[in-house]
CSV table of C-alpha atoms and ligand atoms in Angstrom, one decimal:
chain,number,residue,atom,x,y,z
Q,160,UNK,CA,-0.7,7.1,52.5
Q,161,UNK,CA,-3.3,4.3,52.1
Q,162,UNK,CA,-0.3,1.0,52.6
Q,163,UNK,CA,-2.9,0.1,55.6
Q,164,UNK,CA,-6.1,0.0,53.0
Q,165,UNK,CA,-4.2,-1.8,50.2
Q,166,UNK,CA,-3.2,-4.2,52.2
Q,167,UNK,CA,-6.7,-4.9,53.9
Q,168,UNK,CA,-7.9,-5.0,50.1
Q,169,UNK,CA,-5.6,-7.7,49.0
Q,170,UNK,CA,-6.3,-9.9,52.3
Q,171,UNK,CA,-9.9,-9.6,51.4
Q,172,UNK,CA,-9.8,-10.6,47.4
Q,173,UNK,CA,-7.2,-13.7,48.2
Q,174,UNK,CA,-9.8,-15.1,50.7
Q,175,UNK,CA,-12.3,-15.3,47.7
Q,176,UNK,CA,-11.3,-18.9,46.2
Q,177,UNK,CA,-11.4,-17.5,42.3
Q,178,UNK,CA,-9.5,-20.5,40.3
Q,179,UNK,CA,-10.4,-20.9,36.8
Q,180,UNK,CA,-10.9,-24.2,35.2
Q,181,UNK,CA,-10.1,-24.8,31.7
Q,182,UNK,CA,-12.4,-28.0,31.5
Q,183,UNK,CA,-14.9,-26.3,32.6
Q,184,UNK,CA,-17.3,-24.8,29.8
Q,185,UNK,CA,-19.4,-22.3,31.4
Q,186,UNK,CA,-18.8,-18.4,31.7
Q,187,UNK,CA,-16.8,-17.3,33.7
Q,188,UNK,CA,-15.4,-21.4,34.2
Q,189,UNK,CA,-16.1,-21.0,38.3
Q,190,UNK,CA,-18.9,-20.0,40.3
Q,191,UNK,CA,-16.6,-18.5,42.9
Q,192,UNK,CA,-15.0,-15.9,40.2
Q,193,UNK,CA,-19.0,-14.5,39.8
Q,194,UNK,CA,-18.8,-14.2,43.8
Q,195,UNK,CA,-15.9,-12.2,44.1
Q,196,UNK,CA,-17.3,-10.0,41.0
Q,197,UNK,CA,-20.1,-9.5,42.9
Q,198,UNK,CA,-18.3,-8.4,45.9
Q,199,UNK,CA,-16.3,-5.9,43.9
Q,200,UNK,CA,-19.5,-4.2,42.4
Q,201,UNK,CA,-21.2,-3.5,45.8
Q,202,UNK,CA,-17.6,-2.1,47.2
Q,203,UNK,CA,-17.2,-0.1,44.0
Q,204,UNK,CA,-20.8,0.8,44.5
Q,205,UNK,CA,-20.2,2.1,48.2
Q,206,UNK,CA,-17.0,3.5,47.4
Q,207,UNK,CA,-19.0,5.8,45.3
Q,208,UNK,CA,-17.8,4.6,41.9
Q,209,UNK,CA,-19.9,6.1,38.9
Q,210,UNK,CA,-22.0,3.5,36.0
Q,211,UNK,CA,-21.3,0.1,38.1
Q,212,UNK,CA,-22.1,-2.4,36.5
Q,213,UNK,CA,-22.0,-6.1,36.8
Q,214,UNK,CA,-23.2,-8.0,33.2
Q,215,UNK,CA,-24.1,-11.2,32.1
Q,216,UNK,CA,-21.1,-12.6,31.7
Q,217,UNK,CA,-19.7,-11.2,35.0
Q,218,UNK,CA,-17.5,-8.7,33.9
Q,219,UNK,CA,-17.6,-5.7,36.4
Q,220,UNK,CA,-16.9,-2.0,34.9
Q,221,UNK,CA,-17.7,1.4,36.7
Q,222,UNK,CA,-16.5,5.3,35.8
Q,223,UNK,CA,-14.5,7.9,37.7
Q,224,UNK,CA,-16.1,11.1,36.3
Q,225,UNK,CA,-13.1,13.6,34.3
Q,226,UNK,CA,-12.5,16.6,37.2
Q,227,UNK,CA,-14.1,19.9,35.8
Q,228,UNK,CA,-12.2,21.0,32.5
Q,229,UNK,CA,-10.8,17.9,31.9
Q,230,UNK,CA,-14.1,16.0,30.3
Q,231,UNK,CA,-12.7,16.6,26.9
Q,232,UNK,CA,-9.7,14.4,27.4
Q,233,UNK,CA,-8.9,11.0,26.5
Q,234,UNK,CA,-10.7,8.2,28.4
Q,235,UNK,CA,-8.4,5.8,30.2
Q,236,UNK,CA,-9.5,2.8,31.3
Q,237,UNK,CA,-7.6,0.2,33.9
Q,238,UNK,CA,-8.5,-3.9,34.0
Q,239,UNK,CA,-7.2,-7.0,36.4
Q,240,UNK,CA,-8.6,-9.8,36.5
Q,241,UNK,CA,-9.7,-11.9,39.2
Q,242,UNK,CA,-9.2,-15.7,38.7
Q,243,UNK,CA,-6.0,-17.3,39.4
Q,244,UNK,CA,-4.1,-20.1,37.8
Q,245,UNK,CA,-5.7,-23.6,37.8
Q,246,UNK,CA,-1.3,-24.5,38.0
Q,247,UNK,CA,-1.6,-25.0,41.8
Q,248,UNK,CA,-4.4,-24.9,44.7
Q,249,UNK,CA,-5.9,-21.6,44.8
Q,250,UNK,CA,-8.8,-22.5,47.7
Q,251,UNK,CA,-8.2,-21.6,51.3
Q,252,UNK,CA,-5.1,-18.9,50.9
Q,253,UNK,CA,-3.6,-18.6,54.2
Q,254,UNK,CA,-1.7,-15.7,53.9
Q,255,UNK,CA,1.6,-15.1,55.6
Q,256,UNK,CA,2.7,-11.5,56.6
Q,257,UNK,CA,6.5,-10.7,57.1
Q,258,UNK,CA,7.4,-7.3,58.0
Q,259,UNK,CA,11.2,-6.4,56.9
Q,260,UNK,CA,13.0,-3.3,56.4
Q,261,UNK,CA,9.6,-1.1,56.9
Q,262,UNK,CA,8.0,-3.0,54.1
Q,263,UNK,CA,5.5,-5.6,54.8
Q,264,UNK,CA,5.7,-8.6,52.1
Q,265,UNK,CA,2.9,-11.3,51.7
Q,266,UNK,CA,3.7,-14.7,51.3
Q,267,UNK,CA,1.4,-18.6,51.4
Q,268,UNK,CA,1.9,-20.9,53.9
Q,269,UNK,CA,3.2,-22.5,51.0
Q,270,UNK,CA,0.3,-25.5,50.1
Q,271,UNK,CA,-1.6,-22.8,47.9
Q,272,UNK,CA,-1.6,-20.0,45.4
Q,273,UNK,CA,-1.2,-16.5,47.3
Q,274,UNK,CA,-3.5,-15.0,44.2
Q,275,UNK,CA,-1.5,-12.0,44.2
Q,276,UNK,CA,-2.2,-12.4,40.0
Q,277,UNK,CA,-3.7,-10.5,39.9
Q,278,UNK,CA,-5.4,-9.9,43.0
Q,279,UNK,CA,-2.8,-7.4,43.9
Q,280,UNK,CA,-3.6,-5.1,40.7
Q,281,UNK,CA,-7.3,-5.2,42.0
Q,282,UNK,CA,-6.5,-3.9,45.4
Q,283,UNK,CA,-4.1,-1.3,43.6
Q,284,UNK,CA,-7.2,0.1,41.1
Q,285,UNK,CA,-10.0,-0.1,43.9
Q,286,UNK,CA,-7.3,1.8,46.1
Q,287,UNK,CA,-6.6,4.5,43.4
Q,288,UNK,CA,-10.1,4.7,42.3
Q,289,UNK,CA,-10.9,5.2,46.4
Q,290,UNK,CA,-7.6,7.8,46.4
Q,291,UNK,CA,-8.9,9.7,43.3
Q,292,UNK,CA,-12.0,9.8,44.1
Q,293,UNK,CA,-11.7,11.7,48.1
Q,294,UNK,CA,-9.3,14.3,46.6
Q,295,UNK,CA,-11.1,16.1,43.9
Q,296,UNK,CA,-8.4,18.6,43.8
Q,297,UNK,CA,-5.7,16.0,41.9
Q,298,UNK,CA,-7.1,16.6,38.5
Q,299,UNK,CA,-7.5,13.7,35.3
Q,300,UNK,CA,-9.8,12.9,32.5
Q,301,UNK,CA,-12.6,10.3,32.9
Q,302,UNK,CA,-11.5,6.5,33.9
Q,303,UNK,CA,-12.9,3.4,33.3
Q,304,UNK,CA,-12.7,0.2,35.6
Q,305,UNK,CA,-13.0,-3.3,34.5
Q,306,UNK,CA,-12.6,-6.6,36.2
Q,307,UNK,CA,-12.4,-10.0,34.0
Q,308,UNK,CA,-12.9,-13.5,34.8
Q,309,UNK,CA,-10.7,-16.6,33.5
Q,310,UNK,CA,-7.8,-14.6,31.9
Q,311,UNK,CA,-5.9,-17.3,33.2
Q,312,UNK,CA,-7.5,-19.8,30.9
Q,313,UNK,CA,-7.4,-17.5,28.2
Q,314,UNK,CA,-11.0,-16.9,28.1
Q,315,UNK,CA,-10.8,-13.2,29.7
Q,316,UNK,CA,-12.1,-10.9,27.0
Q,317,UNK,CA,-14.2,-13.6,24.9
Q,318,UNK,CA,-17.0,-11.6,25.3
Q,319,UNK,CA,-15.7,-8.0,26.8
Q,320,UNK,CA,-17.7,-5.4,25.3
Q,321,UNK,CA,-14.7,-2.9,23.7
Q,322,UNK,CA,-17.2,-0.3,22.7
Q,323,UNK,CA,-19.5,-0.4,26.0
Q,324,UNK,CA,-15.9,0.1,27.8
Q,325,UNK,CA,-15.7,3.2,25.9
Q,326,UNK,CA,-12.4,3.9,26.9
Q,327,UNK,CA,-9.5,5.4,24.4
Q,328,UNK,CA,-6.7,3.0,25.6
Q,329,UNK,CA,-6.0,1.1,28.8
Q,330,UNK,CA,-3.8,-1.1,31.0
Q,331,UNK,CA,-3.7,-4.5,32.5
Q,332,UNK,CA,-2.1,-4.4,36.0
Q,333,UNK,CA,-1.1,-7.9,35.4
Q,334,UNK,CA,3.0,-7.8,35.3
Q,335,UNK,CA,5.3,-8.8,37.8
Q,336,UNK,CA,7.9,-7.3,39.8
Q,337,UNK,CA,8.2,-3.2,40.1
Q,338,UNK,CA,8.8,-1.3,36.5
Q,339,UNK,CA,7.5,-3.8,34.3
Q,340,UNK,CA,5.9,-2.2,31.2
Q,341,UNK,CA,4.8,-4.5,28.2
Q,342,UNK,CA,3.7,-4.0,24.7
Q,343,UNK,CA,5.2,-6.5,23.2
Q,344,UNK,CA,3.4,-10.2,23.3
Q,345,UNK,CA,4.4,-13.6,21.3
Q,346,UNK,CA,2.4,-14.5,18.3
Q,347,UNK,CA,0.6,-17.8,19.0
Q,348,UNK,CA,-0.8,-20.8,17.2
Q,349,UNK,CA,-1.6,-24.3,18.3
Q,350,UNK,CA,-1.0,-27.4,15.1
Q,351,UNK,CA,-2.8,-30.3,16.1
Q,352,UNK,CA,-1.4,-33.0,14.3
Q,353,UNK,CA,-3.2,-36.6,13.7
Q,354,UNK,CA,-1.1,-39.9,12.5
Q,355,UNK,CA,-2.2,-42.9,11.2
Q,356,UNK,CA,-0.6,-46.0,11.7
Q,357,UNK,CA,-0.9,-49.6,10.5
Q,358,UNK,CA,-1.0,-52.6,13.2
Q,359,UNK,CA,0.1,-56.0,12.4
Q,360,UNK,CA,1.2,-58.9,14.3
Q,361,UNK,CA,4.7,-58.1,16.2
Q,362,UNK,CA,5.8,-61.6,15.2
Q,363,UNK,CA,5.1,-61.2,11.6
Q,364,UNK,CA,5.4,-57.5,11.4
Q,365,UNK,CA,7.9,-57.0,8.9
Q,366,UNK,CA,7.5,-54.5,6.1
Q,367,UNK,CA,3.7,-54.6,7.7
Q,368,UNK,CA,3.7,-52.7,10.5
Q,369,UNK,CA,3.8,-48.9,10.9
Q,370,UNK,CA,3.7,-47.3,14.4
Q,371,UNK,CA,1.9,-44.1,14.6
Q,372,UNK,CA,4.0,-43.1,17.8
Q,373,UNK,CA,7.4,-43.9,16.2
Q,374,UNK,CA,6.6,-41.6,13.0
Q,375,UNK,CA,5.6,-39.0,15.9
Q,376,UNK,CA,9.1,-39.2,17.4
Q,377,UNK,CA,10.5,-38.8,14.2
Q,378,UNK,CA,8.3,-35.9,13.0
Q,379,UNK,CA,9.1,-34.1,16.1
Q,380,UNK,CA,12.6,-34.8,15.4
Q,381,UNK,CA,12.6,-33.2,12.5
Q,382,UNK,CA,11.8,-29.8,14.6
Q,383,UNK,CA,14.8,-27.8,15.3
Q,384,UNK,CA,15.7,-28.7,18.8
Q,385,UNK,CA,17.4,-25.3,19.5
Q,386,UNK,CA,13.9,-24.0,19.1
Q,387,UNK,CA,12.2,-25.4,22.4
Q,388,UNK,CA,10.7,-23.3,25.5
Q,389,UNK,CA,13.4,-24.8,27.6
Q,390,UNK,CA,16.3,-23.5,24.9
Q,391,UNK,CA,14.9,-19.8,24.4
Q,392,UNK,CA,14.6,-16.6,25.6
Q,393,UNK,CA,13.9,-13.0,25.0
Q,394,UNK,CA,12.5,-12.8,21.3
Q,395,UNK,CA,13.2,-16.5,20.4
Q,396,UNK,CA,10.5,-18.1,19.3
Q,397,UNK,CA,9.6,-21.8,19.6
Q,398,UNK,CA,7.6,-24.9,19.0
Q,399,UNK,CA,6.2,-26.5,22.0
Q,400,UNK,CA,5.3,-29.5,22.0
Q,401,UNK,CA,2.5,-29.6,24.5
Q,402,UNK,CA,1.3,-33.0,23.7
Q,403,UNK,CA,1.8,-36.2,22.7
Q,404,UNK,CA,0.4,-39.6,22.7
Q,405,UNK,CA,-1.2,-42.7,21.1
Q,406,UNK,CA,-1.0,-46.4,19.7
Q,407,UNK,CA,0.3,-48.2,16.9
Q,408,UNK,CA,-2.6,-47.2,14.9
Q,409,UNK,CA,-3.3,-43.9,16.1
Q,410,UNK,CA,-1.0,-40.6,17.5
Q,411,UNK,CA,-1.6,-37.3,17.8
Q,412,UNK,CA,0.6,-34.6,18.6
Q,413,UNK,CA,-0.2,-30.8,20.0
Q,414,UNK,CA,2.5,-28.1,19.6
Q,415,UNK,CA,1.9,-23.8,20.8
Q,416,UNK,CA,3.9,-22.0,18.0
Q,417,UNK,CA,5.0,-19.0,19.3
Q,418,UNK,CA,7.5,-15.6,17.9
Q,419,UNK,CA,6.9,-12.2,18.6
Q,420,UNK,CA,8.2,-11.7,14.8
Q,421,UNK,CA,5.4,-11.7,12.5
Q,422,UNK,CA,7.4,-13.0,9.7
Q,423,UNK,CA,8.6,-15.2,11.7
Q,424,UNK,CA,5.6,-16.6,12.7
Q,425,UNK,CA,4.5,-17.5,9.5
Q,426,UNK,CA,7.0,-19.1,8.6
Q,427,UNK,CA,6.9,-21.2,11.5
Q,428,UNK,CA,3.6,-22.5,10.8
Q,429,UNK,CA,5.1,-23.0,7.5
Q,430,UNK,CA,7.7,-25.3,8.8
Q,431,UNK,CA,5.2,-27.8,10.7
Q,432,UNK,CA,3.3,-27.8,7.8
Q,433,UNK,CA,7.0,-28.8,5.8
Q,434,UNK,CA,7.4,-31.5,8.1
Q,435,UNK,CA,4.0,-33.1,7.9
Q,436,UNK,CA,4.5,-33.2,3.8
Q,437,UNK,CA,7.8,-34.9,4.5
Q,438,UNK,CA,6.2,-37.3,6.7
Q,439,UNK,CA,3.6,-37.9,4.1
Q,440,UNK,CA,6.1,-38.2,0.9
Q,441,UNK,CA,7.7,-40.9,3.3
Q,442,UNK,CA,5.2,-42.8,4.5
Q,443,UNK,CA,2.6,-42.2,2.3
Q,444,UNK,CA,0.0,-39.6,1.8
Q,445,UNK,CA,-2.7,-39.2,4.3
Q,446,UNK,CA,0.0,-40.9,7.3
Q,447,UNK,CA,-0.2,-37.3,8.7
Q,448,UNK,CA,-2.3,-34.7,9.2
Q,449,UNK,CA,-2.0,-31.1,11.0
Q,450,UNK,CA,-4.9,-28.2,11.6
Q,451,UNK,CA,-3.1,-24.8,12.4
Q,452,UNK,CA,-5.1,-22.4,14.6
Q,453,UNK,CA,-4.0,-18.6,15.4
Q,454,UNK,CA,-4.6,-17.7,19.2
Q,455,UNK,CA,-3.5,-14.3,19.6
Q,456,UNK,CA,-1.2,-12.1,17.9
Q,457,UNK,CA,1.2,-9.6,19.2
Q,458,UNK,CA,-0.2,-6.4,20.7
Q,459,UNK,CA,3.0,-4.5,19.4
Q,460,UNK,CA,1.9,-3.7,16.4
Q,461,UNK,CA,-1.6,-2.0,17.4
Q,462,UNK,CA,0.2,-0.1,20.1
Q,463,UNK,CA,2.9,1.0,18.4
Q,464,UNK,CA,0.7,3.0,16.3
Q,465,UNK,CA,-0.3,4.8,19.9
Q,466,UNK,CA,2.7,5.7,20.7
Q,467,UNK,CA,1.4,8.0,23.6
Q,468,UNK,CA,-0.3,5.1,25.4
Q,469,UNK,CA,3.6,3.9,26.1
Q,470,UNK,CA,4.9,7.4,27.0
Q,471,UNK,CA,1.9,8.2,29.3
Q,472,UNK,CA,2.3,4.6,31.2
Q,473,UNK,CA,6.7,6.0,31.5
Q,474,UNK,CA,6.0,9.4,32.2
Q,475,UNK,CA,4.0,8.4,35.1
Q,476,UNK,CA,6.2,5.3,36.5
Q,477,UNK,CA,8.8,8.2,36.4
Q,478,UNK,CA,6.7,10.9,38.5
Q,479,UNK,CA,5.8,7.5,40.6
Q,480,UNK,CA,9.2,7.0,41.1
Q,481,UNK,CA,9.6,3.7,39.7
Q,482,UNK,CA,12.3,3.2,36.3
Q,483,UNK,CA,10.3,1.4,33.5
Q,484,UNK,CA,11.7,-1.6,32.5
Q,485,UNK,CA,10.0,-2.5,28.9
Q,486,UNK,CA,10.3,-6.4,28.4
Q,487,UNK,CA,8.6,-8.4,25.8
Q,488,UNK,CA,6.7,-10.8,27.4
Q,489,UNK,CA,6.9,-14.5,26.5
Q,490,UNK,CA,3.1,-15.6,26.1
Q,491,UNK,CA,-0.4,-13.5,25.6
Q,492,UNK,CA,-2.2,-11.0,27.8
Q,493,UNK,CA,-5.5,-10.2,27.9
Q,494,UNK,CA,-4.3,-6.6,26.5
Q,495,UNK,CA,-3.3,-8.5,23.6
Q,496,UNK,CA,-6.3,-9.7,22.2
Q,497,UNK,CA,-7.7,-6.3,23.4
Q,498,UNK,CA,-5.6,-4.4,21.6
Q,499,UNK,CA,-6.7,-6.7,18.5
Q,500,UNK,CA,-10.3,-5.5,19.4
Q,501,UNK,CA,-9.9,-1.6,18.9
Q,502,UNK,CA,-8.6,-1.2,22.8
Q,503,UNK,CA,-4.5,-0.6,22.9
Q,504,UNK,CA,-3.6,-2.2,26.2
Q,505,UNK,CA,0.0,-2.6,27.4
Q,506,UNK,CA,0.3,-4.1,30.9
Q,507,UNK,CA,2.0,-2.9,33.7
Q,508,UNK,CA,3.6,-4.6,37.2
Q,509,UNK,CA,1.4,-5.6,39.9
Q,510,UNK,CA,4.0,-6.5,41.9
Q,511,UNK,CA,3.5,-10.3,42.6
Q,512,UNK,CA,6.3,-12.5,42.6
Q,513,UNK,CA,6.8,-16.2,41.4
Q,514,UNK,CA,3.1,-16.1,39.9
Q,515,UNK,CA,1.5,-19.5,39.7
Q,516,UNK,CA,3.1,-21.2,41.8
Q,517,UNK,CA,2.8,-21.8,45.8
Q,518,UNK,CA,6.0,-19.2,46.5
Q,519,UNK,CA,4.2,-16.7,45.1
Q,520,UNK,CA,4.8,-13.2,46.6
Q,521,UNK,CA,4.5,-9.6,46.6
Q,522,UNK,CA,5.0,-6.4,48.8
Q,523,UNK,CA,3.2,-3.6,50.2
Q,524,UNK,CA,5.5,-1.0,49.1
Q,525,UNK,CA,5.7,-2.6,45.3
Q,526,UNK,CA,1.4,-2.6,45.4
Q,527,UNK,CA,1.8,1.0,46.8
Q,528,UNK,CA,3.9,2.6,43.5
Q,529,UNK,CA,1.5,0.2,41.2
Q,530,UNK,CA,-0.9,2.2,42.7
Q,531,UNK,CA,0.6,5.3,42.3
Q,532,UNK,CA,1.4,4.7,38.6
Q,533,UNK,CA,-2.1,4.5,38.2
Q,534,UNK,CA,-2.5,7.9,40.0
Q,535,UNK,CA,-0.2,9.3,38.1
Q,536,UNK,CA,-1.8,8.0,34.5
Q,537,UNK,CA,-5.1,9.3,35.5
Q,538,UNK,CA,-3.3,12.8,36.3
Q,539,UNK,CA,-1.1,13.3,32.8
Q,540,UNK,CA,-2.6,16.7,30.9
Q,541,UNK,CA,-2.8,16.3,27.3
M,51,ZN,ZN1,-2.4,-12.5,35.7
């Protein structure tokens, strides 16, 4: 059922070139994000999708009306988003189709992005949405659609409109390979960190001179070095240092904090700030400097108070015939900083594999129970 139209789908969206910028400082970052938007309103529109809309900002939302009986229930509400990762080229996707074992998988020609995040979960919630909607007789509550420029930037929900959404809870289909289900997000900050150095004459340097880049190699030597991206996994946390460069007189560092622990997290941010004073009571006060901003926060702790937002999405991989495999995920999602504004939003697999990068993948049969599961979620009784 429908592997023909899903597939057609994601062909179309991965011809739209839809890569975000982070340099860029308009909304959404690319002109060609808008265009694809566009796109998906008028097809939403035909497909006879309730409440399209298309705002300012570009995001894209519409309504599949409750079946008789069912108004009363909880509105659920599915997103994707549709740029994709500045990390490689994303223009001029030439998409390569391999047919094995009666699936079909889609791969690049391997010079670009395939776009599959999250271009696949679009084609699985317009394909639902188009299922749903031409067989009235599979009952669910009301659903809500949204599609959301430069989540890859981190930008996606700056100004999403929780309350205009009007849905009860909702899902990104932004994970990766088949059964991933995640609630669980790191806690993130970024420390900027300034040092000021003193320049002399190499040749008559001595007890003169202090280099701003040396006392930023030994500041971030004073970082545990267990507690790196490249040294973690699971729920370690780390501190990532992102950036770093200068002069004699000048350096300045960047580091992402990150811990899914809350405690944890703090006390991280407690640490750089540790190290800094050390720096300082060593080379003298004002030598260093750090600004410590929060980014997002970890979605767990707004979800787990919905506990039945997590045993809908299982119930219905289950009845999709798909095993949920919960993960914490290593980074931020959209959902997360959704969840922080009143909208609990685990996220669920798209299917794609190797995302950002020019191996990226994913298969029919994988978009095909993605779009099930959001069948399924739409049919739960409460
Ligand atoms: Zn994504």
């Amino acid at each position: 059922m429908k592997n023909e139209k899903l597939l057609e789908r994601f062909l179309k969206y991965v011809s739209f070139d839809t890569q975000s910028d982070p340099e860029s400082e308009t909304y959404p970052s690319t002109p060609g994000q808008k265009v694809l938007l566009k796109y998906l309103a008028d097809e939403m529109h035909s497909m006879g999708i309730a409440e399209v809309k298309m705002d300012t900002f570009g995001y894209v939302t519409g309504t599949i009306p409750a079946t008789p009986g069912r108004e009363g229930e909880s509105v659920v509400g599915f997103l994707a988003h549709v740029d994709t990762s500045p990390d490689a080229p994303g223009a001029n996707v030439r998409p390569q189709i391999v047919e094995t074992d009666g699936d079909i998988v889609i791969t690049t020609d391997g010079t670009t992005l395939l776009g599959a995040d999250d271009k696949a979960g679009i084609a699985e919630i317009m394909t639902a949405a188009e299922y749903l909607l031409a067989c009235p007789e599979i009952e669910h509550g009301k659903i809500r659609i949204a599609f959301t420029p430069d989540e890859e930037i981190g930008r996606g929900v700056d100004f999403f409109d929780v309350k205009a959404f009007g849905a009860d809870f909702a899902y990104t289909m932004d994970g990766g390979p088949q059964g991933e289900l995640e609630y669980e997000n790191f806690n993130a900050a970024v420390a900027k960190i300034t040092i000021t150095g003193r320049s002399a004459h190499p040749g008559d340097a001595k007890d003169k001179m202090m280099n701003a880049v040396r006392v930023a190699m030994e500041l971030d030597s004073r970082l545990p070095a267990a507690e790196r991206p490249e040294t973690t996994e699971g729920y370690e946390g780390f501190y990532h240092l992102t950036h770093m460069g200068g002069s004699i007189e000048r350096a300045e560092m960047e580091y992402f904090i990150r811990d899914h622990d809350g405690t944890r997290f703090e006390q991280r941010k407690k640490t750089v700030e540790a190290v800094v004073a050390n720096i300082n009571a060593k080379y003298g006060e004002g030598t260093a400097s750090v600004s410590i901003k929060d980014q997002y926060y970890n979605m767990r702790k707004v979800v787990e108070r919905h506990p039945e937002v997590v045993e809908r999405a299982k119930r219905a991989m289950t009845a999709a015939g798909v095993e949920p495999i919960v993960k914490p995920i290593r980074g931020g999602t959209d959902g997360a900083r959704l969840s922080y504004m009143g909208l609990p939003c685990p996220n669920l697999f798209a299917g794609g594999m190797n995302f950002h990068s020019l191996r990226e993948s994913v298969s029919v049969s994988t978009m095909k129970k993605a779009m099930n599961t959001i069948i399924e979620i739409a049919r739960v009784k409460e």
